[in-house]
C-alpha cells in the first residue's frame, strides 16, 4: 500500500522548495549591510532599519530585492516634513554616498532618484539568485514624527510630500507574530506569496 502524505507534509515540502536559500539570504544581507553603512555615513547620527521580506523572514526564491530605511536625527530633520522641504535632497545625498562607497564593488551599479515615490532605487546589476536579471534595493530616507511615534516617509506623488507611517513598528509586529505562532505565520505568508505570484496576484499584501 502506498502511504499518502498528509496535507501538512505536502505544505511543508512545498514551502521548502520555494523558500529563499541560505546563499541568497547571506548575500542579500551583506549588500543590505553595505547600504546601511553608506547611508549612516551620509547622515551623521542617523539610524537604519530593515523591512520587507528579508527582514520579516518570509522571503522566497528567487530573491530579487531588499528594503531598508535611514532615519535622520531630530535636529537634521528640522528643514524637512509636510509644508517644509521634500525628501528629494535627502534622496540625492543617499544616492551620492552609495555611489561613492559601492561603485568599486559593483561596477554595474545604477541608482534612481528621479520619479521615485518613496525610496531611492538601487540596481546592483548583479543578481543574488541564479537565472535572475538583477537584484535591487529600496532605500528610504525618513524623518522622526514630531509626536515621537512613527516616522514621516517620502511621498513625492502627494502635495504634502510626506506620509506618516511606522515601518519599524510594522516589522516588530510581524516578528512578534512569527514568534507567537512558532514560525507558522512566516511559513503561511511564504506559501501565500507563492500562490499569489502563480495566479496573477489576485490578493494585495
mmCIF file of C-alpha atoms in Angstrom:
data_model
loop_
_atom_site.group_PDB
_atom_site.id
_atom_site.type_symbol
_atom_site.label_atom_id
_atom_site.label_comp_id
_atom_site.label_asym_id
_atom_site.label_seq_id
_atom_site.Cartn_x
_atom_site.Cartn_y
_atom_site.Cartn_z
ATOM 1 C CA UNK A 1 0.000 0.000 0.000
ATOM 2 C CA UNK A 2 1.283 3.443 -0.959
ATOM 3 C CA UNK A 3 1.319 5.731 2.046
ATOM 4 C CA UNK A 4 -0.250 9.087 1.281
ATOM 5 C CA UNK A 5 1.332 12.241 2.581
ATOM 6 C CA UNK A 6 -0.721 14.404 4.892
ATOM 7 C CA UNK A 7 -1.694 17.940 3.916
ATOM 8 C CA UNK A 8 0.789 19.240 6.469
ATOM 9 C CA UNK A 9 3.584 17.205 4.871
ATOM 10 C CA UNK A 10 2.658 18.405 1.388
ATOM 11 C CA UNK A 11 2.645 22.032 2.532
ATOM 12 C CA UNK A 12 5.969 21.586 4.271
ATOM 13 C CA UNK A 13 7.512 20.053 1.153
ATOM 14 C CA UNK A 14 6.170 22.918 -0.942
ATOM 15 C CA UNK A 15 7.474 25.517 1.476
ATOM 16 C CA UNK A 16 10.983 24.070 1.396
ATOM 17 C CA UNK A 17 11.013 24.217 -2.400
ATOM 18 C CA UNK A 18 10.110 27.918 -2.569
ATOM 19 C CA UNK A 19 11.859 29.369 0.472
ATOM 20 C CA UNK A 20 14.947 31.509 -0.036
ATOM 21 C CA UNK A 21 18.248 29.644 0.085
ATOM 22 C CA UNK A 22 20.913 30.306 2.691
ATOM 23 C CA UNK A 23 23.274 31.533 -0.020
ATOM 24 C CA UNK A 24 20.763 34.025 -1.423
ATOM 25 C CA UNK A 25 19.900 35.290 2.043
ATOM 26 C CA UNK A 26 23.514 35.709 3.109
ATOM 27 C CA UNK A 27 24.404 37.744 0.021
ATOM 28 C CA UNK A 28 21.262 39.891 0.267
ATOM 29 C CA UNK A 29 22.033 40.686 3.899
ATOM 30 C CA UNK A 30 25.642 41.508 3.028
ATOM 31 C CA UNK A 31 24.523 44.045 0.437
ATOM 32 C CA UNK A 32 21.950 45.431 2.846
ATOM 33 C CA UNK A 33 24.677 45.978 5.456
ATOM 34 C CA UNK A 34 26.799 47.805 2.897
ATOM 35 C CA UNK A 35 23.914 50.111 2.031
ATOM 36 C CA UNK A 36 23.084 50.732 5.688
ATOM 37 C CA UNK A 37 26.677 51.685 6.475
ATOM 38 C CA UNK A 38 26.738 54.038 3.492
ATOM 39 C CA UNK A 39 23.600 55.977 4.422
ATOM 40 C CA UNK A 40 24.587 56.190 8.075
ATOM 41 C CA UNK A 41 27.821 57.780 6.936
ATOM 42 C CA UNK A 42 25.874 60.194 4.722
ATOM 43 C CA UNK A 43 23.631 61.294 7.604
ATOM 44 C CA UNK A 44 25.697 61.584 10.819
ATOM 45 C CA UNK A 45 23.868 60.393 13.916
ATOM 46 C CA UNK A 46 21.168 58.637 11.889
ATOM 47 C CA UNK A 47 19.834 55.147 12.499
ATOM 48 C CA UNK A 48 18.863 52.488 9.990
ATOM 49 C CA UNK A 49 16.091 49.915 9.993
ATOM 50 C CA UNK A 50 15.260 46.893 7.843
ATOM 51 C CA UNK A 51 11.884 45.872 6.476
ATOM 52 C CA UNK A 52 10.443 43.811 3.639
ATOM 53 C CA UNK A 53 10.528 40.046 3.155
ATOM 54 C CA UNK A 54 14.150 39.523 4.207
ATOM 55 C CA UNK A 55 13.605 41.383 7.482
ATOM 56 C CA UNK A 56 10.251 39.662 8.024
ATOM 57 C CA UNK A 57 11.625 36.166 7.457
ATOM 58 C CA UNK A 58 9.202 35.230 4.674
ATOM 59 C CA UNK A 59 11.328 35.651 1.539
ATOM 60 C CA UNK A 60 11.024 33.176 -1.339
ATOM 61 C CA UNK A 61 13.432 32.169 -4.041
ATOM 62 C CA UNK A 62 14.347 33.733 -6.394
ATOM 63 C CA UNK A 63 15.272 36.668 -4.165
ATOM 64 C CA UNK A 64 15.177 39.896 -6.126
ATOM 65 C CA UNK A 65 15.210 42.776 -3.658
ATOM 66 C CA UNK A 66 15.817 44.070 -0.161
ATOM 67 C CA UNK A 67 14.399 47.058 1.754
ATOM 68 C CA UNK A 68 15.874 49.396 4.328
ATOM 69 C CA UNK A 69 15.491 52.906 5.659
ATOM 70 C CA UNK A 70 17.585 55.596 7.295
ATOM 71 C CA UNK A 71 16.099 57.905 9.936
ATOM 72 C CA UNK A 72 17.659 61.339 10.404
ATOM 73 C CA UNK A 73 18.187 62.848 13.829
ATOM 74 C CA UNK A 74 15.525 65.284 15.012
ATOM 75 C CA UNK A 75 17.971 68.146 14.545
ATOM 76 C CA UNK A 76 18.895 67.184 10.992
ATOM 77 C CA UNK A 77 15.221 66.690 10.151
ATOM 78 C CA UNK A 78 14.130 70.229 11.080
ATOM 79 C CA UNK A 79 14.062 71.612 7.483
ATOM 80 C CA UNK A 80 12.029 68.640 6.204
ATOM 81 C CA UNK A 81 8.461 67.437 6.526
ATOM 82 C CA UNK A 82 4.918 68.435 5.452
ATOM 83 C CA UNK A 83 4.779 72.099 4.375
ATOM 84 C CA UNK A 84 8.582 72.155 4.504
ATOM 85 C CA UNK A 85 11.222 70.653 2.233
ATOM 86 C CA UNK A 86 10.621 67.409 0.328
ATOM 87 C CA UNK A 87 12.873 64.388 0.671
ATOM 88 C CA UNK A 88 14.428 64.879 -2.765
ATOM 89 C CA UNK A 89 17.619 66.450 -1.398
ATOM 90 C CA UNK A 90 17.949 63.621 1.131
ATOM 91 C CA UNK A 91 17.459 61.021 -1.586
ATOM 92 C CA UNK A 92 20.182 62.668 -3.671
ATOM 93 C CA UNK A 93 22.586 62.667 -0.710
ATOM 94 C CA UNK A 94 21.884 58.962 -0.177
ATOM 95 C CA UNK A 95 22.421 58.264 -3.880
ATOM 96 C CA UNK A 96 25.777 60.043 -3.930
ATOM 97 C CA UNK A 97 27.025 58.281 -0.792
ATOM 98 C CA UNK A 98 26.054 54.856 -2.113
ATOM 99 C CA UNK A 99 27.832 55.561 -5.391
ATOM 100 C CA UNK A 100 30.964 56.639 -3.512
ATOM 101 C CA UNK A 101 31.012 53.520 -1.362
ATOM 102 C CA UNK A 102 29.783 50.806 -3.715
ATOM 103 C CA UNK A 103 30.708 51.690 -7.295
ATOM 104 C CA UNK A 104 34.020 49.843 -6.986
ATOM 105 C CA UNK A 105 32.317 46.773 -5.511
ATOM 106 C CA UNK A 106 29.514 46.657 -8.088
ATOM 107 C CA UNK A 107 30.710 48.015 -11.466
ATOM 108 C CA UNK A 108 27.203 47.880 -12.988
ATOM 109 C CA UNK A 109 25.549 49.724 -10.087
ATOM 110 C CA UNK A 110 22.890 52.291 -11.025
ATOM 111 C CA UNK A 111 20.726 54.400 -8.706
ATOM 112 C CA UNK A 112 17.405 56.064 -9.490
ATOM 113 C CA UNK A 113 16.003 59.088 -7.672
ATOM 114 C CA UNK A 114 14.048 60.952 -10.353
ATOM 115 C CA UNK A 115 10.403 59.887 -10.389
ATOM 116 C CA UNK A 116 10.702 57.670 -7.351
ATOM 117 C CA UNK A 117 7.749 57.970 -4.989
ATOM 118 C CA UNK A 118 9.189 56.830 -1.679
ATOM 119 C CA UNK A 119 12.684 55.431 -1.905
ATOM 120 C CA UNK A 120 15.954 55.531 -3.767
ATOM 121 C CA UNK A 121 16.101 52.548 -6.118
ATOM 122 C CA UNK A 122 19.468 50.820 -6.198
ATOM 123 C CA UNK A 123 20.139 48.407 -9.071
ATOM 124 C CA UNK A 124 23.212 46.281 -8.441
ATOM 125 C CA UNK A 125 23.486 44.910 -11.964
ATOM 126 C CA UNK A 126 24.359 41.623 -10.284
ATOM 127 C CA UNK A 127 21.673 39.139 -9.136
ATOM 128 C CA UNK A 128 21.886 37.045 -5.963
ATOM 129 C CA UNK A 129 19.680 34.292 -7.409
ATOM 130 C CA UNK A 130 20.731 32.226 -10.446
ATOM 131 C CA UNK A 131 18.782 32.995 -13.605
ATOM 132 C CA UNK A 132 17.639 36.452 -12.493
ATOM 133 C CA UNK A 133 18.371 39.695 -14.329
ATOM 134 C CA UNK A 134 19.256 41.806 -11.310
ATOM 135 C CA UNK A 135 18.994 42.453 -7.586
ATOM 136 C CA UNK A 136 17.644 45.759 -6.294
ATOM 137 C CA UNK A 137 17.224 47.666 -3.051
ATOM 138 C CA UNK A 138 14.775 50.339 -1.948
ATOM 139 C CA UNK A 139 16.483 52.796 0.400
ATOM 140 C CA UNK A 140 14.098 55.152 2.168
ATOM 141 C CA UNK A 141 15.153 58.446 3.746
ATOM 142 C CA UNK A 142 12.819 59.144 6.679
ATOM 143 C CA UNK A 143 12.494 61.674 9.486
ATOM 144 C CA UNK A 144 11.105 61.281 13.023
ATOM 145 C CA UNK A 145 7.466 62.221 13.540
ATOM 146 C CA UNK A 146 7.181 65.206 15.922
ATOM 147 C CA UNK A 147 4.994 63.157 18.273
ATOM 148 C CA UNK A 148 7.848 60.749 18.887
ATOM 149 C CA UNK A 149 5.808 57.881 17.467
ATOM 150 C CA UNK A 150 6.476 56.668 13.963
ATOM 151 C CA UNK A 151 8.042 58.472 11.032
ATOM 152 C CA UNK A 152 7.383 60.752 8.135
ATOM 153 C CA UNK A 153 8.304 58.895 4.950
ATOM 154 C CA UNK A 154 8.563 60.421 1.462
ATOM 155 C CA UNK A 155 5.625 60.565 -0.924
ATOM 156 C CA UNK A 156 6.603 62.584 -3.972
ATOM 157 C CA UNK A 157 3.206 61.943 -5.598
ATOM 158 C CA UNK A 158 1.381 63.747 -2.806
ATOM 159 C CA UNK A 159 1.144 67.522 -2.330
ATOM 160 C CA UNK A 160 2.493 67.462 1.218
ATOM 161 C CA UNK A 161 5.426 65.299 0.028
ATOM 162 C CA UNK A 162 5.385 63.196 3.206
ATOM 163 C CA UNK A 163 3.201 60.448 4.716
ATOM 164 C CA UNK A 164 3.045 59.328 8.313
ATOM 165 C CA UNK A 165 3.939 55.659 8.766
ATOM 166 C CA UNK A 166 5.723 53.318 11.136
ATOM 167 C CA UNK A 167 7.676 50.684 9.197
ATOM 168 C CA UNK A 168 9.763 49.908 12.271
ATOM 169 C CA UNK A 169 6.679 49.025 14.325
ATOM 170 C CA UNK A 170 5.301 47.036 11.379
ATOM 171 C CA UNK A 171 8.391 44.836 11.241
ATOM 172 C CA UNK A 172 8.301 44.434 15.016
ATOM 173 C CA UNK A 173 4.662 43.266 14.817
ATOM 174 C CA UNK A 174 5.461 40.762 12.056
ATOM 175 C CA UNK A 175 8.371 39.313 14.034
ATOM 176 C CA UNK A 176 6.163 39.065 17.114
ATOM 177 C CA UNK A 177 3.530 37.208 15.086
ATOM 178 C CA UNK A 178 6.214 34.791 13.890
ATOM 179 C CA UNK A 179 7.338 34.170 17.462
ATOM 180 C CA UNK A 180 3.785 33.821 18.797
ATOM 181 C CA UNK A 181 2.860 31.259 16.123
ATOM 182 C CA UNK A 182 6.164 29.357 16.328
ATOM 183 C CA UNK A 183 7.097 30.360 12.743
ATOM 184 C CA UNK A 184 3.739 29.305 11.237
ATOM 185 C CA UNK A 185 2.936 32.929 10.347
ATOM 186 C CA UNK A 186 6.073 33.307 8.199
ATOM 187 C CA UNK A 187 5.543 29.926 6.534
ATOM 188 C CA UNK A 188 1.942 30.788 5.727
ATOM 189 C CA UNK A 189 2.914 34.152 4.245
ATOM 190 C CA UNK A 190 5.601 32.440 2.155
ATOM 191 C CA UNK A 191 3.064 29.993 0.696
ATOM 192 C CA UNK A 192 0.515 32.735 0.054
ATOM 193 C CA UNK A 193 3.131 34.859 -1.715
ATOM 194 C CA UNK A 194 3.988 31.961 -3.994
ATOM 195 C CA UNK A 195 0.309 31.252 -4.692
ATOM 196 C CA UNK A 196 -0.298 34.926 -5.377
ATOM 197 C CA UNK A 197 2.592 35.132 -7.813
ATOM 198 C CA UNK A 198 1.471 31.990 -9.605
ATOM 199 C CA UNK A 199 -2.129 33.120 -10.085
ATOM 200 C CA UNK A 200 -1.829 36.684 -11.430
ATOM 201 C CA UNK A 201 -1.658 38.302 -7.992
ATOM 202 C CA UNK A 202 -5.351 38.143 -7.004
ATOM 203 C CA UNK A 203 -4.502 39.306 -3.471
ATOM 204 C CA UNK A 204 -2.910 42.501 -2.187
ATOM 205 C CA UNK A 205 -0.389 42.177 0.650
#
